[in-house]
mmCIF file of C-alpha atoms in Angstrom:
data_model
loop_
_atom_site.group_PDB
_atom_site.id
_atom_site.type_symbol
_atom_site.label_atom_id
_atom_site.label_comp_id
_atom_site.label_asym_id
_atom_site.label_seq_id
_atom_site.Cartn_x
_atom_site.Cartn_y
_atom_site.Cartn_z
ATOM 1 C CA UNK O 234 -2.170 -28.283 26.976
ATOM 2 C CA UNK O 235 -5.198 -30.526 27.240
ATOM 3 C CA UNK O 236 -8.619 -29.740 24.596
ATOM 4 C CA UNK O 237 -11.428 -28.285 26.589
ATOM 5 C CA UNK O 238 -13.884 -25.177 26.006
ATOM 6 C CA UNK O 239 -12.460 -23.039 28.192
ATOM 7 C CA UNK O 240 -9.152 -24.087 28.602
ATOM 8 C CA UNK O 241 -6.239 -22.790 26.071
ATOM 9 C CA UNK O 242 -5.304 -24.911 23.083
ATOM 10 C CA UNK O 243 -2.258 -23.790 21.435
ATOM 11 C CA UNK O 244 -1.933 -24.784 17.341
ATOM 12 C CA UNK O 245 1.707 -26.537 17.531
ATOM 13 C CA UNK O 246 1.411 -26.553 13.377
ATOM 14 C CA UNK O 247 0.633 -22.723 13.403
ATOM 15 C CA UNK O 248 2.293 -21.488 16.780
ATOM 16 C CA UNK O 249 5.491 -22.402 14.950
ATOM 17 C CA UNK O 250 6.511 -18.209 14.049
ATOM 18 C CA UNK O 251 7.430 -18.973 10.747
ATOM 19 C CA UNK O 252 4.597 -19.815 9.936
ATOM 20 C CA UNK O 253 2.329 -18.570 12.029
ATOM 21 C CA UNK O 254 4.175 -15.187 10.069
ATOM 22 C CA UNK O 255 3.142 -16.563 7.149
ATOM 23 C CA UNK O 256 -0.972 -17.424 7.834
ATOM 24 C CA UNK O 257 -0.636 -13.382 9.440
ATOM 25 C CA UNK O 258 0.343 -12.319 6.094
ATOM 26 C CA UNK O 259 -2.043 -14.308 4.310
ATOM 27 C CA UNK O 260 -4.957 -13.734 6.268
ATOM 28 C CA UNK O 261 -4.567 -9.839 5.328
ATOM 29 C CA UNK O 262 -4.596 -10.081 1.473
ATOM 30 C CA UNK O 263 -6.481 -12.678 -0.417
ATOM 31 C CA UNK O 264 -3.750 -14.431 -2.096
ATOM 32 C CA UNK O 265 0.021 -13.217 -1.818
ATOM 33 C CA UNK O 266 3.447 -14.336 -3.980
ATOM 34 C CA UNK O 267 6.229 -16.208 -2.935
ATOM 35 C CA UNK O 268 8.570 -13.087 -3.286
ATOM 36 C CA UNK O 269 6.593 -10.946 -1.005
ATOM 37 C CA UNK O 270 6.195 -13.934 1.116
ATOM 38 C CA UNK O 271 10.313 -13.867 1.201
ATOM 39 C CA UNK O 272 10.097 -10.167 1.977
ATOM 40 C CA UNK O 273 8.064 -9.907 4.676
ATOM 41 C CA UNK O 274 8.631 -12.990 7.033
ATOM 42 C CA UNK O 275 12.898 -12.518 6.051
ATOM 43 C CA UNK O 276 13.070 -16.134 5.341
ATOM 44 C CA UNK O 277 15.029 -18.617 3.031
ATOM 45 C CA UNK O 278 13.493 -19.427 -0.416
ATOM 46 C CA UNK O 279 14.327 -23.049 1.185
ATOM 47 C CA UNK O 280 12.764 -22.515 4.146
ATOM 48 C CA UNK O 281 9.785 -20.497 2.827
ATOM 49 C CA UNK O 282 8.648 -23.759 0.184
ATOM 50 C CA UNK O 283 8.980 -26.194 3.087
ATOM 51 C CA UNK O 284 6.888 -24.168 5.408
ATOM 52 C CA UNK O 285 4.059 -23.616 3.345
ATOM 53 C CA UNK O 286 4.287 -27.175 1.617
ATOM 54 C CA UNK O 287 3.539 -28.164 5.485
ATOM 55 C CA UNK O 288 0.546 -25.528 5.568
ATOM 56 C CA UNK O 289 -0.733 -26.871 2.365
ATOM 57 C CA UNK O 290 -0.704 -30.437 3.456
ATOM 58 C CA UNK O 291 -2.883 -29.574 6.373
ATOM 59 C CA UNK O 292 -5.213 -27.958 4.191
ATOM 60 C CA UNK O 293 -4.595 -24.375 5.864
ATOM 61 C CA UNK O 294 -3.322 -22.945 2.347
ATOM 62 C CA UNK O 295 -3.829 -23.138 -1.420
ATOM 63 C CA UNK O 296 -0.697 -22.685 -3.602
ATOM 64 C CA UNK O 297 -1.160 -22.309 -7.115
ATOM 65 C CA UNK O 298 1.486 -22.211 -9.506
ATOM 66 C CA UNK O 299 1.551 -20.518 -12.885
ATOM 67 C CA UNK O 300 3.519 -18.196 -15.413
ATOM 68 C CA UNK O 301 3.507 -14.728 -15.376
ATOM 69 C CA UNK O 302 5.275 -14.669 -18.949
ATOM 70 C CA UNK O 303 8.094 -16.831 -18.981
ATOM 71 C CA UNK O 304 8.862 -16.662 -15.212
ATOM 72 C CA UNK O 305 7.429 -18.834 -12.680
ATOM 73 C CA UNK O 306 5.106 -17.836 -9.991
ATOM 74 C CA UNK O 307 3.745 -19.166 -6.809
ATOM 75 C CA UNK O 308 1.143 -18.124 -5.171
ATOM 76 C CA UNK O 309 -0.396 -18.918 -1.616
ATOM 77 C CA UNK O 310 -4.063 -17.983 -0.178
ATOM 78 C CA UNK O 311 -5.784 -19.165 3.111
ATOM 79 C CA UNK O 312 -8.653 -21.752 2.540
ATOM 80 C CA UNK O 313 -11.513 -21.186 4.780
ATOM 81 C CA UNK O 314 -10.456 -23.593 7.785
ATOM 82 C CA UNK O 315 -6.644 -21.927 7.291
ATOM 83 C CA UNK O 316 -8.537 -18.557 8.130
ATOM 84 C CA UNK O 317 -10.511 -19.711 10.782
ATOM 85 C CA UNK O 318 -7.472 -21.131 12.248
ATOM 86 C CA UNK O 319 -5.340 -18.188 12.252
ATOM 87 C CA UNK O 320 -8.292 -16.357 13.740
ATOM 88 C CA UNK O 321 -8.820 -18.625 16.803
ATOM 89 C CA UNK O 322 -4.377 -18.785 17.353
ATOM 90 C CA UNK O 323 -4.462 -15.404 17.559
ATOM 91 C CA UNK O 324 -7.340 -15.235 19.776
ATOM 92 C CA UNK O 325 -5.720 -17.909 21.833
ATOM 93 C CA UNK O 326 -2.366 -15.728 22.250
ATOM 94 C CA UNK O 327 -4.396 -12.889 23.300
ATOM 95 C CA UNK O 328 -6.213 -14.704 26.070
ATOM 96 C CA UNK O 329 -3.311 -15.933 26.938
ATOM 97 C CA UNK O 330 -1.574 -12.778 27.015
ATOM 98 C CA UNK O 331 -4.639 -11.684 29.374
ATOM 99 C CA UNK O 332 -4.143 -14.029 31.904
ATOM 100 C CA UNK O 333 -0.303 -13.192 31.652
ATOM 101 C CA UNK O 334 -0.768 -9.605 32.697
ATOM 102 C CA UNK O 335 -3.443 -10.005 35.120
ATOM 103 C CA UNK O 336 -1.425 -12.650 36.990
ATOM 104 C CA UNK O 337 0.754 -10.181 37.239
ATOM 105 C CA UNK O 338 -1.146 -7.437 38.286
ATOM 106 C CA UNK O 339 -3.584 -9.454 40.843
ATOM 107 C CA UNK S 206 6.448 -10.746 15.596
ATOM 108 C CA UNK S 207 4.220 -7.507 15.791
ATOM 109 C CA UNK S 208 0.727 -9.651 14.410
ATOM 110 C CA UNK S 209 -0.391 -5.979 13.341
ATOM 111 C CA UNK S 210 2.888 -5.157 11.544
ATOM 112 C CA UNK S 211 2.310 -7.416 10.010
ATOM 113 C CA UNK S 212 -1.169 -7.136 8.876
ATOM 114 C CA UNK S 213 -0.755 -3.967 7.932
ATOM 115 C CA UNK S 214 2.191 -4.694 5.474
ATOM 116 C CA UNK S 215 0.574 -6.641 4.087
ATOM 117 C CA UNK S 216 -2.667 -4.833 3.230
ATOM 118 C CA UNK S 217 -1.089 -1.849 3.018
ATOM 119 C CA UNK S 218 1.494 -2.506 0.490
ATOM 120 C CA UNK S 219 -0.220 -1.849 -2.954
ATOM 121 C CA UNK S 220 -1.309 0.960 -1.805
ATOM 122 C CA UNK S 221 1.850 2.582 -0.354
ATOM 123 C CA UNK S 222 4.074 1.950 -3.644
ATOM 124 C CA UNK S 223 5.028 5.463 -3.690
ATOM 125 C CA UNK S 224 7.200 4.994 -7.156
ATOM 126 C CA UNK S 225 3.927 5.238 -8.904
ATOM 127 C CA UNK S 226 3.219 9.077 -8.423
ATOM 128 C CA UNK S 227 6.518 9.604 -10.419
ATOM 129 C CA UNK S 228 4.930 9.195 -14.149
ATOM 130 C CA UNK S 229 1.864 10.306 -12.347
ATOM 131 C CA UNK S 230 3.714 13.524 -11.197
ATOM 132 C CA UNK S 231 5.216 14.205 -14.939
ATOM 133 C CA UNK S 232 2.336 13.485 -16.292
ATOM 134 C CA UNK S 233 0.184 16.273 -14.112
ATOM 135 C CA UNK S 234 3.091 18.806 -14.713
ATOM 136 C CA UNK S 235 2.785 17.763 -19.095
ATOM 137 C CA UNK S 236 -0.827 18.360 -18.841
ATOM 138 C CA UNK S 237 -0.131 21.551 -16.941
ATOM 139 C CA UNK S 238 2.911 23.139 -18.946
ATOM 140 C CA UNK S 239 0.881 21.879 -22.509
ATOM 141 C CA UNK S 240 -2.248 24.123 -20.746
ATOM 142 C CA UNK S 241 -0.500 27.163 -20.329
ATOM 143 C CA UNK S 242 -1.443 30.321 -22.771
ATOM 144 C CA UNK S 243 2.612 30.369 -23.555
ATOM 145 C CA UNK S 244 2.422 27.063 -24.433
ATOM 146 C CA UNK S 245 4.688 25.192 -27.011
ATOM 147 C CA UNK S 246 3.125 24.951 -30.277
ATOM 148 C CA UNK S 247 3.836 22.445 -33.586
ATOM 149 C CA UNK S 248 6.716 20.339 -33.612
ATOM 150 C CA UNK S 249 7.546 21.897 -29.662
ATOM 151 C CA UNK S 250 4.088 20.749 -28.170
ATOM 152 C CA UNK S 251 4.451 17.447 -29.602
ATOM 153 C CA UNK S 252 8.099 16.843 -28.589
ATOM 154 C CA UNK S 253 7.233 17.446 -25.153
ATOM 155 C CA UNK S 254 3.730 15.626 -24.805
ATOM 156 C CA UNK S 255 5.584 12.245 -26.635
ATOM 157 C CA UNK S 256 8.866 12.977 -24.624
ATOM 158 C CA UNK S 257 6.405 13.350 -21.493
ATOM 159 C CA UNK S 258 4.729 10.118 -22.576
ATOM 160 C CA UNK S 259 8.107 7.924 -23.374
ATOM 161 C CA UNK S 260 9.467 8.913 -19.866
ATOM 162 C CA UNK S 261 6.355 8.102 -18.138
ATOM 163 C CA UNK S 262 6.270 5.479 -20.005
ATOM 164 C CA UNK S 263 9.768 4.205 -19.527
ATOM 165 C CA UNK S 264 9.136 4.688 -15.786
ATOM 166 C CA UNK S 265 5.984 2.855 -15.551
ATOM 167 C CA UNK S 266 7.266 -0.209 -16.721
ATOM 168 C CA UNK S 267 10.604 -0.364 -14.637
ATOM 169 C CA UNK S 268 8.598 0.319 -11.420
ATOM 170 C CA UNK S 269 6.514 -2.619 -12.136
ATOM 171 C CA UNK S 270 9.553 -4.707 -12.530
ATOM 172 C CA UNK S 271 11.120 -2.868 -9.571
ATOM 173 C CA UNK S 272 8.101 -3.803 -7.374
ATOM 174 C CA UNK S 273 7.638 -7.517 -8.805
ATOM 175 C CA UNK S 274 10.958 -8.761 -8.445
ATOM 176 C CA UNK S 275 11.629 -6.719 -4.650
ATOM 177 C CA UNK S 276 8.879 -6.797 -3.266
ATOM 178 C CA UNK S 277 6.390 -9.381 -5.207
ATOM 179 C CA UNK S 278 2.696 -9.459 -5.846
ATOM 180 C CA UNK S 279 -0.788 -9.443 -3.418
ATOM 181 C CA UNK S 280 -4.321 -9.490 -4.586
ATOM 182 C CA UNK S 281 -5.782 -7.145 -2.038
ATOM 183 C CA UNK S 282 -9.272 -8.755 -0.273
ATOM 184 C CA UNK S 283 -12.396 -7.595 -1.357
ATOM 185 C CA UNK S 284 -12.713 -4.898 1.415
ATOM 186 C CA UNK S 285 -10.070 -3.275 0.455
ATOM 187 C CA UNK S 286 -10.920 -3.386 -3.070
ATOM 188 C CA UNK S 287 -13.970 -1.771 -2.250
ATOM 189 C CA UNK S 288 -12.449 0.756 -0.100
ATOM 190 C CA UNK S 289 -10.443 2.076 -2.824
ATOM 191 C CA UNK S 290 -13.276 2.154 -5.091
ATOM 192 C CA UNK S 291 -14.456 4.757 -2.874
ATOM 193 C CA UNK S 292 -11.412 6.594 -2.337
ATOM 194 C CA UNK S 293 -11.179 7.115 -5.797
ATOM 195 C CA UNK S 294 -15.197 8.231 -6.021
ATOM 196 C CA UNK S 295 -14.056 10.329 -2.646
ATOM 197 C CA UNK S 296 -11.291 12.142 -4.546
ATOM 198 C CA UNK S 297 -12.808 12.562 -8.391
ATOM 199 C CA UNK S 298 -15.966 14.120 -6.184
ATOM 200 C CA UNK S 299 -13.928 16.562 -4.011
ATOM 201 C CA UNK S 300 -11.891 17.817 -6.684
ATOM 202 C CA UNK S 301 -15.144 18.106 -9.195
ATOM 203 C CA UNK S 302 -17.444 20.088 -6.494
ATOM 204 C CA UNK S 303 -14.005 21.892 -5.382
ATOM 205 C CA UNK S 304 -13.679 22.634 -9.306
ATOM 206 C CA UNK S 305 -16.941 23.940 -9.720
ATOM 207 C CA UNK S 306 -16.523 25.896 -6.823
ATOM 208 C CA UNK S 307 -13.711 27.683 -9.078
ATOM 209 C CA UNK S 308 -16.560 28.796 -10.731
ATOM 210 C CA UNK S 309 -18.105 31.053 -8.567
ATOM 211 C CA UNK S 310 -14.792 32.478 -8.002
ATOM 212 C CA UNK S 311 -13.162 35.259 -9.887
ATOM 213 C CA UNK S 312 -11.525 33.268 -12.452
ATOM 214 C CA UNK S 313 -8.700 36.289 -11.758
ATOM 215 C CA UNK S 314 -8.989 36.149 -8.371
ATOM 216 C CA UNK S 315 -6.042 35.678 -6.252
ATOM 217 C CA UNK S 316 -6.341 32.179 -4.794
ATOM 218 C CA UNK S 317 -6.064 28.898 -6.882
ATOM 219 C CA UNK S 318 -9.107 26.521 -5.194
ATOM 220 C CA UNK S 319 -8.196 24.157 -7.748
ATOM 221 C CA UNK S 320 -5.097 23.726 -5.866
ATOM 222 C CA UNK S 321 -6.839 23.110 -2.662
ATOM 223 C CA UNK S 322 -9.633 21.242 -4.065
ATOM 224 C CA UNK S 323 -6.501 18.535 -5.396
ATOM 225 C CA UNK S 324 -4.953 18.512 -2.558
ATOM 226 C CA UNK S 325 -8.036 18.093 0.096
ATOM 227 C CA UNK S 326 -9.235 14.965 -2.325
ATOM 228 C CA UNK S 327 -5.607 13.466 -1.975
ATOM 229 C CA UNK S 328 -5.908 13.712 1.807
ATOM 230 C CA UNK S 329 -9.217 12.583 1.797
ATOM 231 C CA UNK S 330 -8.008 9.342 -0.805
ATOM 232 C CA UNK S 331 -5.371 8.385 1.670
ATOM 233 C CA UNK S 332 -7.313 8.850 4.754
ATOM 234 C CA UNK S 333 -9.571 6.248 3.416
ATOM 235 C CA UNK S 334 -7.350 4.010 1.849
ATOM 236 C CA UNK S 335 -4.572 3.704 4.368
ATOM 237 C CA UNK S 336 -5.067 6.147 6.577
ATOM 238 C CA UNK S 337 -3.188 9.693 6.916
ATOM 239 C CA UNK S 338 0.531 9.878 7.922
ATOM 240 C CA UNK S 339 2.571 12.618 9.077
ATOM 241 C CA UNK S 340 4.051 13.470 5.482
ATOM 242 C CA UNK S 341 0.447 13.377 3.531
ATOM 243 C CA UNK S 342 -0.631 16.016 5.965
ATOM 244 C CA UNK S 343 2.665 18.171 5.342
ATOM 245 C CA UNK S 344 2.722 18.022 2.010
ATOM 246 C CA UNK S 345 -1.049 18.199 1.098
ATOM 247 C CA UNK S 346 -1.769 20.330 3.634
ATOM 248 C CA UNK S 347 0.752 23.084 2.845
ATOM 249 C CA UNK S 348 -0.704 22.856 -0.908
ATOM 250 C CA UNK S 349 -4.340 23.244 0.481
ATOM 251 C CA UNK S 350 -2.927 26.502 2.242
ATOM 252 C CA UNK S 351 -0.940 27.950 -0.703
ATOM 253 C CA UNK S 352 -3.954 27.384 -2.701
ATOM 254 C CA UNK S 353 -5.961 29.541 -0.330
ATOM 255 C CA UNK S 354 -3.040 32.014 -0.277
ATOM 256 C CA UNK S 355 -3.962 35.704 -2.306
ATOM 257 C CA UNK S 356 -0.496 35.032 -4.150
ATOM 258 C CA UNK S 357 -2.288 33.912 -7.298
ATOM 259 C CA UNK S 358 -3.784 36.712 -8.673
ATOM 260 C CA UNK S 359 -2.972 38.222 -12.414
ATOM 261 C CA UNK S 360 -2.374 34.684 -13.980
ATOM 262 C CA UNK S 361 -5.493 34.749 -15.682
ATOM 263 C CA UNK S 362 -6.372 31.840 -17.668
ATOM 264 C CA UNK S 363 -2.438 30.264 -16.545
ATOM 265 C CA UNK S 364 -3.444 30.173 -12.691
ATOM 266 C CA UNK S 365 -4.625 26.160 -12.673
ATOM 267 C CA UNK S 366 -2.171 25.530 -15.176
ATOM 268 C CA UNK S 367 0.788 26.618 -13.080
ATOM 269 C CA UNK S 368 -0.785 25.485 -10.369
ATOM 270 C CA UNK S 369 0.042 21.924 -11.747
ATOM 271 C CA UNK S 370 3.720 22.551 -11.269
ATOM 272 C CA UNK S 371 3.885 22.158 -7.681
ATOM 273 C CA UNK S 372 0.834 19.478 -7.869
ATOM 274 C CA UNK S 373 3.090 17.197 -9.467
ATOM 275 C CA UNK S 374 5.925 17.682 -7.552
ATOM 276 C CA UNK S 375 3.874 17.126 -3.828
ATOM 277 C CA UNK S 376 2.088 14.144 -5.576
ATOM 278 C CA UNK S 377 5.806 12.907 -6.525
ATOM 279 C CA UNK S 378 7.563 13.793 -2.918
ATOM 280 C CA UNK S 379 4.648 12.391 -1.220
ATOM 281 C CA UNK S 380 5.014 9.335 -3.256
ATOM 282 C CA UNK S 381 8.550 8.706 -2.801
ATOM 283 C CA UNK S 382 8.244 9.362 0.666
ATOM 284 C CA UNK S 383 5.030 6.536 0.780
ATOM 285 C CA UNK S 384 7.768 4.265 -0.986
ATOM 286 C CA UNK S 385 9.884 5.116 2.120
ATOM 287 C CA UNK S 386 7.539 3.798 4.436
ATOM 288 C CA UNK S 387 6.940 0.903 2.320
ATOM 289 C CA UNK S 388 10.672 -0.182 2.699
ATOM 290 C CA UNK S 389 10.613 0.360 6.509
ATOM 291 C CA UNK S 390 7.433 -1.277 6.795
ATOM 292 C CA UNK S 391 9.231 -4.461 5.109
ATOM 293 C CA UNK S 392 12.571 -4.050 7.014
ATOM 294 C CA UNK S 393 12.665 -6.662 10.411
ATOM 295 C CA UNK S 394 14.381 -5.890 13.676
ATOM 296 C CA UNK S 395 17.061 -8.743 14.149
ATOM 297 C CA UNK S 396 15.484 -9.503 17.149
ATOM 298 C CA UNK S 397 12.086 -11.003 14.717
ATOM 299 C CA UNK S 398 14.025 -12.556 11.997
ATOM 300 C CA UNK S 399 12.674 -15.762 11.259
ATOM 301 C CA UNK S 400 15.571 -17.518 9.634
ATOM 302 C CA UNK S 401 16.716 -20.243 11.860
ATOM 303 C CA UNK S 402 13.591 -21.865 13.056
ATOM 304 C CA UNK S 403 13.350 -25.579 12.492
ATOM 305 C CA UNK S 404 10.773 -26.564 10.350
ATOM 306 C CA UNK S 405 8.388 -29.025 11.533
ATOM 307 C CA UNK S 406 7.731 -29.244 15.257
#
């Protein structure tokens, strides 16, 4: 889909439902763990690091690693352009959800 | 992938860990049994307020290991900080004016307003934390009736003391049932699973 004010742009990086599952998540708490990460978007602890290592290096989210104890713990938020991302895919699905239905009912 | 299922796990879920209202629910029932005019007394009062104590103790801290290593951690946003601050101002008001109240009641008189004064700040709490569900109306709102009922007179000074009986037990069945929702909330339809999308792309 071609860039243009009024015409749809679709995120590929984000649209991706993995991790579009996990910028939803994110964008509802300010920062989340990788566990409840796991347990809400079902996937892999493999899976799960290479996704968000991908949203990190395009700057959409901050991990921050520490100890709670003796155990490990990760922890991702959503940096300001990550949020404002999310925001406008969303948007985008709903428009294009719009024009879906009213295609269909002319 | 339900975007508002989502959303609402997630903001939702430290405030739907229903396992918590367990040592809260012993502890309400301690403070009521250790209240009563028949109360234990020496060595008995202090068995069960340190045996009270040990088990919600005991309980707090395997729920927070119960909850960190199933479900994991979230720092709720600001908002919802905020709107738990005033759920909690919501609830500690409704319960103090419902408490006062009381007052100007026969303190023998057959209804328990303490009773419905707890459990009209609980609904109010939830209705402006996470909203109400089916089960906080049920439960809270069948303990707001009973506490209206005329089925309380003659207890004298033991009325709001007994009356924290059954106030533990709804704030520990509405709790586990909360917890029930939580794990439903976090349980995905085949159809959404994730697992098995390429990364990258």
């Amino acid at each position: 889909m071609s860039e243009g004010s009024d015409e749809l742009v679709l995120d590929r990086l984000i649209h991706e439902p993995a991790r579009l599952a996990i910028l939803t998540v994110l964008s509802s708490v300010r920062a989340a763990d990788f566990v409840f990460l796991q347990r809400t978007t079902g996937l892999t602890q493999g899976n799960l690091s290479s996704h968000l290592t991908k949203l990190e290096d395009a700057g959409l989210v901050r991990i921050e690693k520490s100890f709670v104890g003796r155990r490990p713990n990760t922890s991702a938020s959503l940096t300001p352009v990550g949020k404002e991302r999310t925001a406008a895919h969303w948007e985008q699905l709903e428009r294009l959800k719009g024009l879906a239905t009213s295609s269909r009912n002319p | 992938m339900e975007r508002r299922h989502l959303e609402s796990a997630a903001a939702d879920y430290p405030y739907l860990q229903g396992l918590w209202t367990i040592p809260l629910g012993i502890g309400i029932i301690v403070a009521g049994v250790s209240n009563l005019q028949s109360r234990p007394t020496g060595f008995g009062a202090m068995a069960l307020i340190l045996g009270g104590l040990a088990i919600a103790g005991a309980a707090t801290l395997m729920i927070g290991r119960y909850y960190r290593d199933h479900y994991g951690t979230v720092t709720p946003t600001r908002e919802r900080t905020i709107r738990q601050a005033v759920a909690i101002v919501a609830w500690i008001a409704i319960l103090f004016i419902g408490a006062n109240q009381a007052l100007f009641w026969s303190p023998d008189g057959p209804q328990c307003i303490y009773a419905s004064a707890f459990a009209l700040a609980t609904l109010a709490y939830y209705a402006i934390l996470v909203g109400l569900r089916p089960h906080h109306l049920v439960i809270w709102g069948a303990v707001f009736a009973a506490g209206l009922l005329p089925i309380w007179g003659g207890l004298g000074a033991d009325r709001d003391p007994l009356a924290m009986i059954p106030l533990g037990l709804a704030a520990m069945l509405s709790g586990l049932l909360d917890q029930r929702l939580l794990a439903r909330s976090f349980a995905m339809p085949a159809g959404d699973r994730l697992e098995g999308t390429r990364v990258g792309g």
